[in-house]
mmCIF file of C-alpha atoms in Angstrom:
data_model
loop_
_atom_site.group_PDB
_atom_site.id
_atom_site.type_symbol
_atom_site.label_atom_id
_atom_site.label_comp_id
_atom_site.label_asym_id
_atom_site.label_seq_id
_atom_site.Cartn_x
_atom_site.Cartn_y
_atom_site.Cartn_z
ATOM 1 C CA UNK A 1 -7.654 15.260 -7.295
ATOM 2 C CA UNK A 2 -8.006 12.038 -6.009
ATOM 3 C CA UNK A 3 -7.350 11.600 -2.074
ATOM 4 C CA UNK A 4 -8.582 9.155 1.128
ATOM 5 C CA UNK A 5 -8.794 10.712 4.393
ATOM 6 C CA UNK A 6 -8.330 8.685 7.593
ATOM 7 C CA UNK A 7 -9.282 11.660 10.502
ATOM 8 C CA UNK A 8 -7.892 9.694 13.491
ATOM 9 C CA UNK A 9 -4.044 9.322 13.281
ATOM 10 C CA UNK A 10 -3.599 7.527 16.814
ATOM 11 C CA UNK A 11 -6.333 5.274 18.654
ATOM 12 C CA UNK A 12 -6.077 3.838 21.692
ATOM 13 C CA UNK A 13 -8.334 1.360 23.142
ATOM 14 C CA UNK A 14 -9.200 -1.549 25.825
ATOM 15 C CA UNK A 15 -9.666 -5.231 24.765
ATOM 16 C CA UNK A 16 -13.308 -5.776 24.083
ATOM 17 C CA UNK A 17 -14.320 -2.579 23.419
ATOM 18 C CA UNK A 18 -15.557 -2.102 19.837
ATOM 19 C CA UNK A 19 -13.470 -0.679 16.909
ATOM 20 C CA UNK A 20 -14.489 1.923 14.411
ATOM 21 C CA UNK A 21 -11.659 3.487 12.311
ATOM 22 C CA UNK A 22 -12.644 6.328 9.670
ATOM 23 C CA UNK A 23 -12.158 6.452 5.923
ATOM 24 C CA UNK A 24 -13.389 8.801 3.147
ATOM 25 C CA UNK A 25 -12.506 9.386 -0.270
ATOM 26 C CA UNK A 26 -12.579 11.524 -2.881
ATOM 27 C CA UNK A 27 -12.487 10.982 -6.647
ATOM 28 C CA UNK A 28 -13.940 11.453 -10.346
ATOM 29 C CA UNK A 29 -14.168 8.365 -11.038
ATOM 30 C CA UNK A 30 -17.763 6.205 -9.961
ATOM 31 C CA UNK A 31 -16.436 3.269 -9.569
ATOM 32 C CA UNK A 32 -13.273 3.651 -7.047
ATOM 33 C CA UNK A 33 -12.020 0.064 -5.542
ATOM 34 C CA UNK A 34 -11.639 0.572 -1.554
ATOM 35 C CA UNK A 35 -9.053 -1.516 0.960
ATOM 36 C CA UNK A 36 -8.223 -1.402 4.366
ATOM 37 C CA UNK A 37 -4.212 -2.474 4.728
ATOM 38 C CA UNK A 38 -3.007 -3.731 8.045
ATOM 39 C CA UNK A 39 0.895 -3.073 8.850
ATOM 40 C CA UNK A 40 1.971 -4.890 11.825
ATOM 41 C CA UNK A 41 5.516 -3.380 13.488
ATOM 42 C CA UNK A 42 8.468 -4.181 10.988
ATOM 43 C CA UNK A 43 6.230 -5.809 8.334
ATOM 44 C CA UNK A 44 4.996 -5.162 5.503
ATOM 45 C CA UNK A 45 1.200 -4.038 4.854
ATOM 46 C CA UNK A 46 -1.203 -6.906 3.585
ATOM 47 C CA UNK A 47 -4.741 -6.881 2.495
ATOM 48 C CA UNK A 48 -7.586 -6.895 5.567
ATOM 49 C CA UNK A 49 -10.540 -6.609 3.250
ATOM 50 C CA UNK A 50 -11.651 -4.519 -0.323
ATOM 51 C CA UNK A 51 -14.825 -3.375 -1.872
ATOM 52 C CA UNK A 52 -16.018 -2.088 -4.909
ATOM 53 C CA UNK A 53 -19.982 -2.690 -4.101
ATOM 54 C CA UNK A 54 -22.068 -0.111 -3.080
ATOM 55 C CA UNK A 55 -24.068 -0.709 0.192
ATOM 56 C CA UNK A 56 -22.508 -4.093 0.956
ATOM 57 C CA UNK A 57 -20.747 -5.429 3.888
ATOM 58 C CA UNK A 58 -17.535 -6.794 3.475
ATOM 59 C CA UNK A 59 -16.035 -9.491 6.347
ATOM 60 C CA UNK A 60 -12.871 -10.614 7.026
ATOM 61 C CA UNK A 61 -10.975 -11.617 10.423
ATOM 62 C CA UNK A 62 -13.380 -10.319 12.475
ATOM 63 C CA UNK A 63 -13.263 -7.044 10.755
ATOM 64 C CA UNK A 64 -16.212 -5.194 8.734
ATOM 65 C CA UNK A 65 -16.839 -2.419 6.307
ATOM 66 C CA UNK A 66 -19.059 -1.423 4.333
ATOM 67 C CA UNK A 67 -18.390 1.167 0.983
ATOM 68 C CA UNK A 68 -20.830 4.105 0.655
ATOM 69 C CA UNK A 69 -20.584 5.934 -2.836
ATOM 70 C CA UNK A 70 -23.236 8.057 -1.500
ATOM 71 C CA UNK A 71 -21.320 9.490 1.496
ATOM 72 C CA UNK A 72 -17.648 8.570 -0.009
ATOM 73 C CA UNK A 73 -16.899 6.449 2.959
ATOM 74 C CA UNK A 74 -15.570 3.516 3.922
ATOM 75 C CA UNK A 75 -15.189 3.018 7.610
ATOM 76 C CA UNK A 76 -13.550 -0.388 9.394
ATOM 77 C CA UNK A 77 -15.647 -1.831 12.143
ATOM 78 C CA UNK A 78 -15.156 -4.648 14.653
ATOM 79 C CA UNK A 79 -17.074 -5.688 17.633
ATOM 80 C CA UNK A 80 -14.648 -6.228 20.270
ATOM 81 C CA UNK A 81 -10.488 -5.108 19.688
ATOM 82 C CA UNK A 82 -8.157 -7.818 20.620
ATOM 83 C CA UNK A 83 -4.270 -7.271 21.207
ATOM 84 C CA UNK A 84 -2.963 -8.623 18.011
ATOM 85 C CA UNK A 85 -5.465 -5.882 16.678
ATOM 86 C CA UNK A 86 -2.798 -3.798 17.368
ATOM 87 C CA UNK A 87 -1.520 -2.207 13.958
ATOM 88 C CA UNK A 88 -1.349 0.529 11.431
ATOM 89 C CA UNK A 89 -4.423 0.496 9.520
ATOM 90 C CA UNK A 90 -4.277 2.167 5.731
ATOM 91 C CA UNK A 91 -7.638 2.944 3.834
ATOM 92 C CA UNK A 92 -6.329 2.919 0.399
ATOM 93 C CA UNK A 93 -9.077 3.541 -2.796
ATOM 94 C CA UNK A 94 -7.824 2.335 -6.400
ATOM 95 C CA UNK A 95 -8.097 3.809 -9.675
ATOM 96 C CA UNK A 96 -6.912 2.208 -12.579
ATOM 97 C CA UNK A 97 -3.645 1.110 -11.556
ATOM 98 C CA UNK A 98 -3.038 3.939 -9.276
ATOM 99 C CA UNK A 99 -3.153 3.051 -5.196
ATOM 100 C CA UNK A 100 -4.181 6.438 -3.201
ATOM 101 C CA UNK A 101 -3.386 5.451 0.675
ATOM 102 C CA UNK A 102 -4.602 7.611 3.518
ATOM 103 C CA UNK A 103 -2.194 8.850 6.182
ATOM 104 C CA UNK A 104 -2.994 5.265 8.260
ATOM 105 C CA UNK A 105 -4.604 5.075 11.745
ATOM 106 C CA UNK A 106 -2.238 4.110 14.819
ATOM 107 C CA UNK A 107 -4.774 1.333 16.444
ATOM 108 C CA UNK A 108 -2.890 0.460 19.985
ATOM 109 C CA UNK A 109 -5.221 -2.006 22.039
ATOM 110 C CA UNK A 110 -4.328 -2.291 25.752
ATOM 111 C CA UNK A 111 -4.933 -5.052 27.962
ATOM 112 C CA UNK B 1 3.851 -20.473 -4.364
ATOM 113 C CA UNK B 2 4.502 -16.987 -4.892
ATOM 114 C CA UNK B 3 7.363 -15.013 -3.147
ATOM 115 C CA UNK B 4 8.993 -11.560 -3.633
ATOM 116 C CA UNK B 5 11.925 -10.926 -3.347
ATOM 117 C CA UNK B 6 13.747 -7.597 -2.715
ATOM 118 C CA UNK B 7 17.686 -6.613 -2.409
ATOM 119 C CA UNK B 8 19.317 -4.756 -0.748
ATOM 120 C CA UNK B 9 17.727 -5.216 2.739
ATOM 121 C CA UNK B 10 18.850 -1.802 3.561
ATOM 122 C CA UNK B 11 21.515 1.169 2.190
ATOM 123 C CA UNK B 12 23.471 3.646 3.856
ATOM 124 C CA UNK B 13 24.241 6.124 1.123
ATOM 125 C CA UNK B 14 25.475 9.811 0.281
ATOM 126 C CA UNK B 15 24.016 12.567 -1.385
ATOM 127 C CA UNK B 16 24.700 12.864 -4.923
ATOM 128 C CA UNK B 17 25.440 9.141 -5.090
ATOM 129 C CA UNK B 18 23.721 6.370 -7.380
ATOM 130 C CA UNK B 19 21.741 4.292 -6.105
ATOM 131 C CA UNK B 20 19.824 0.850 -7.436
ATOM 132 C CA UNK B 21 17.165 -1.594 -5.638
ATOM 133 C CA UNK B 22 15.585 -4.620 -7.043
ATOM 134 C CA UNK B 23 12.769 -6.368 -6.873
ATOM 135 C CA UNK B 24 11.778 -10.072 -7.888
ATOM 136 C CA UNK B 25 8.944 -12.421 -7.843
ATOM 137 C CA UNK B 26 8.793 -15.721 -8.039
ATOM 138 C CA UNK B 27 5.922 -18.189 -8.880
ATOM 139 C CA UNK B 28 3.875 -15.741 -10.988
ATOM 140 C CA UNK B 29 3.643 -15.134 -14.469
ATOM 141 C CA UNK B 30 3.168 -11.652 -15.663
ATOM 142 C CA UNK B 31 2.194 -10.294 -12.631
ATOM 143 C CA UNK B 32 1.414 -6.552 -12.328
ATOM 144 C CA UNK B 33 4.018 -4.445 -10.234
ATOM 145 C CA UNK B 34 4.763 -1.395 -8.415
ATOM 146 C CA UNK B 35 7.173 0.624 -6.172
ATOM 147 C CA UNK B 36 5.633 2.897 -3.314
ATOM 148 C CA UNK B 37 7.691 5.036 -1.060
ATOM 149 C CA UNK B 38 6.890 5.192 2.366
ATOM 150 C CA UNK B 39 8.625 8.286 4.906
ATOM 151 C CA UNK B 40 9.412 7.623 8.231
ATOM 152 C CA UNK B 41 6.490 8.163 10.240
ATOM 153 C CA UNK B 42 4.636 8.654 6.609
ATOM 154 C CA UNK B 43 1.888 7.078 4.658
ATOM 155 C CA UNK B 44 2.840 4.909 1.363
ATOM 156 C CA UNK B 45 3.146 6.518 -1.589
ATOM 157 C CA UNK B 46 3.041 4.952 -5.321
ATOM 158 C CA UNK B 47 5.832 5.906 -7.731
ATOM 159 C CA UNK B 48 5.512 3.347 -10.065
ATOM 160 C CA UNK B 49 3.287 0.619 -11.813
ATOM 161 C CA UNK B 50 4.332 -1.685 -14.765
ATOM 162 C CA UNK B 51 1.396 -3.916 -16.568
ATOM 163 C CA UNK B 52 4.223 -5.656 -18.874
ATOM 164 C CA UNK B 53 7.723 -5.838 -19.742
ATOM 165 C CA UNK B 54 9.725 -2.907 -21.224
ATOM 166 C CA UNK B 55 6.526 -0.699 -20.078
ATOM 167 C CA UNK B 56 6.664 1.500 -16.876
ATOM 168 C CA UNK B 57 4.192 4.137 -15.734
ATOM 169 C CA UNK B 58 5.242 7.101 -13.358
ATOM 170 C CA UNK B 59 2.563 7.715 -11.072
ATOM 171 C CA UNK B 60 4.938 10.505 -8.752
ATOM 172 C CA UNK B 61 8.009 12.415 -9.705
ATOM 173 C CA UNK B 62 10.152 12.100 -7.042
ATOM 174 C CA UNK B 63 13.591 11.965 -9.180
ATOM 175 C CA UNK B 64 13.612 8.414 -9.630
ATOM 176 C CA UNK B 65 12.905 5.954 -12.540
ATOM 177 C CA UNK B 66 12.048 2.542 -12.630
ATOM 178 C CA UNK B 67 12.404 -0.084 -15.702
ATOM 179 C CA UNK B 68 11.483 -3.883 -16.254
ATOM 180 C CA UNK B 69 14.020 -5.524 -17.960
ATOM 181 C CA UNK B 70 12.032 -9.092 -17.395
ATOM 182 C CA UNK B 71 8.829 -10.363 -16.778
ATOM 183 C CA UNK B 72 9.506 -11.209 -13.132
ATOM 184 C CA UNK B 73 12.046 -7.947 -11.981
ATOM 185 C CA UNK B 74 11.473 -4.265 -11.591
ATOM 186 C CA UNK B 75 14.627 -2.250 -11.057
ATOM 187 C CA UNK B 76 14.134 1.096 -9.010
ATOM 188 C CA UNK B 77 17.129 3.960 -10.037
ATOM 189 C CA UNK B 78 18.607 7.003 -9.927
ATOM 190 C CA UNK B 79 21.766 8.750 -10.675
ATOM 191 C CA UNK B 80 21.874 11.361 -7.710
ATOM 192 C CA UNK B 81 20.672 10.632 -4.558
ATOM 193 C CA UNK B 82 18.732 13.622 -2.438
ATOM 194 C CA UNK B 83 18.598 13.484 1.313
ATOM 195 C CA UNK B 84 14.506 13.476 0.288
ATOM 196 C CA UNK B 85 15.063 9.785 -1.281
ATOM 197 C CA UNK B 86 15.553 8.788 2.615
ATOM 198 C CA UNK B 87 12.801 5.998 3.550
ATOM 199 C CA UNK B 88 11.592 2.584 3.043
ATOM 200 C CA UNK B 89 10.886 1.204 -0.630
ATOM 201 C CA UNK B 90 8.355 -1.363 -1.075
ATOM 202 C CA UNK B 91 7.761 -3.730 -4.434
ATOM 203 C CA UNK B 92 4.655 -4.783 -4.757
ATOM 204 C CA UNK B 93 2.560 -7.697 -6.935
ATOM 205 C CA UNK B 94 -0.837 -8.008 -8.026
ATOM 206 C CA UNK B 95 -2.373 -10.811 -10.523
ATOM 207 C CA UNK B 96 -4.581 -8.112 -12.168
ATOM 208 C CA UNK B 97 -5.231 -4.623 -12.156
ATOM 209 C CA UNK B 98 -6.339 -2.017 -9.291
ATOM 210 C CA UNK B 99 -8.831 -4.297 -8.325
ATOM 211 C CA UNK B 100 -6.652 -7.089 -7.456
ATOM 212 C CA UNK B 101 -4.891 -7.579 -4.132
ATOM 213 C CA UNK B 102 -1.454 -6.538 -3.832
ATOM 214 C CA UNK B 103 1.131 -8.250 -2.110
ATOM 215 C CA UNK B 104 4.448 -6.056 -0.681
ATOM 216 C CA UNK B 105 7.569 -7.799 -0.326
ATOM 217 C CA UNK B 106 9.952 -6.889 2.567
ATOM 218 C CA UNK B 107 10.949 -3.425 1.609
ATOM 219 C CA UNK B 108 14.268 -2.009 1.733
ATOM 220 C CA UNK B 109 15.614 0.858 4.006
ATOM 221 C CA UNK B 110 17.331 3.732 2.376
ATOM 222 C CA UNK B 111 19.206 6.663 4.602
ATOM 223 C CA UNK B 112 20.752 9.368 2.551
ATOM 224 C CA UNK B 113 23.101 10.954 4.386
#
């Protein structure tokens, strides 16, 4: 069935160093919408950035990724972490109507 | 602007018990909705979507149902609570379908005791 799997449940990282948080998917369907979520501590999530294109980079806050249908993935990238980076991150893929979320990825980014 | 709205901010309730939570948005007509679940410690999961009034779509059975008696409220219910049903409900919005953004409102926190 369908699934996203985020392999890295807790990160931990120094300011400035760069961010890469891991996302693949699995479906039937060839043409799967992709999101990265961001909760912060006692909020709710909200949208970072989405993709349906194959092969292009998407941008948003500082944040980058980039949806491969060939390899199923969908990893989040940015250059150089920040505090207020700090946050569960969701990969979530979207098939008609139905949200599949991975497990989330702890990011904690220390001073 | 839009807002979402959802009551009660949290519940305290026994096993076996009924229990309701609401959801409401404001500012959008005829918006797509849904109700995920999310655990403690857990990852979100969808129970519900509704495209239009009267007409809800189970995505997980979980023991629960949902219903939209208007265009801008989702109702999630059930008559017996299970210590399972423990967790924090979130309604959600989105203008289209799953390729749309959706927006969560503030959730509410259920403990089943």
């Amino acid at each position: 069935g369908d699934s996203v799997t985020q392999t890295e449940g807790l990160v931990t990282l120094t300011e400035g160093l760069p961010v890469m948080l891991n996302c693949t998917y699995q479906t039937i369907y060839s043409n799967p919408f992709l999101f990265w979520y961001v909760q912060h501590l006692n909020e709710s999530p909200r949208l970072l950035l989405k993709s349906f294109t194959d092969n292009k980079r998407t941008e948003h806050q500082g944040f980058h990724a980039t949806l491969h249908k060939s390899s199923s993935s969908f990893h989040l990238q940015k250059s150089s972490a920040q505090l207020s980076d700090s946050a569960l991150y969701y990969c979530v893929m979207s098939n008609y109507n139905v949200l599949y979320f991975g497990s989330g990825t702890k990011l904690t980014v220390e001073p | 602007a839009q807002t979402i709205h959802q009551w009660p901010v949290a519940e305290i309730k026994a096993v076996g018990s009924p229990l309701s939570l609401g959801c409401t948005i404001k500012g959008k007509s005829s918006p797509n909705l849904y109700w995920y679940w999310q655990a403690t410690g857990g990852t979100l999961q969808q129970l519900f979507y509704s495209i239009t009034v009267g007409q809800v779509e189970s995505v997980v059975q979980l023991n629960l149902s949902a219903s939209r008696p208007k265009d801008d409220q989702f109702i999630l219910s059930t008559e017996k609570l299970l210590l399972s049903h423990s967790g924090f409900y979130l309604c959600a919005w989105s203008l289209a379908g799953y390729q749309d953004t959706q927006y969560f409102g503030p959730g509410t926190r259920l403990l089943v005791l």
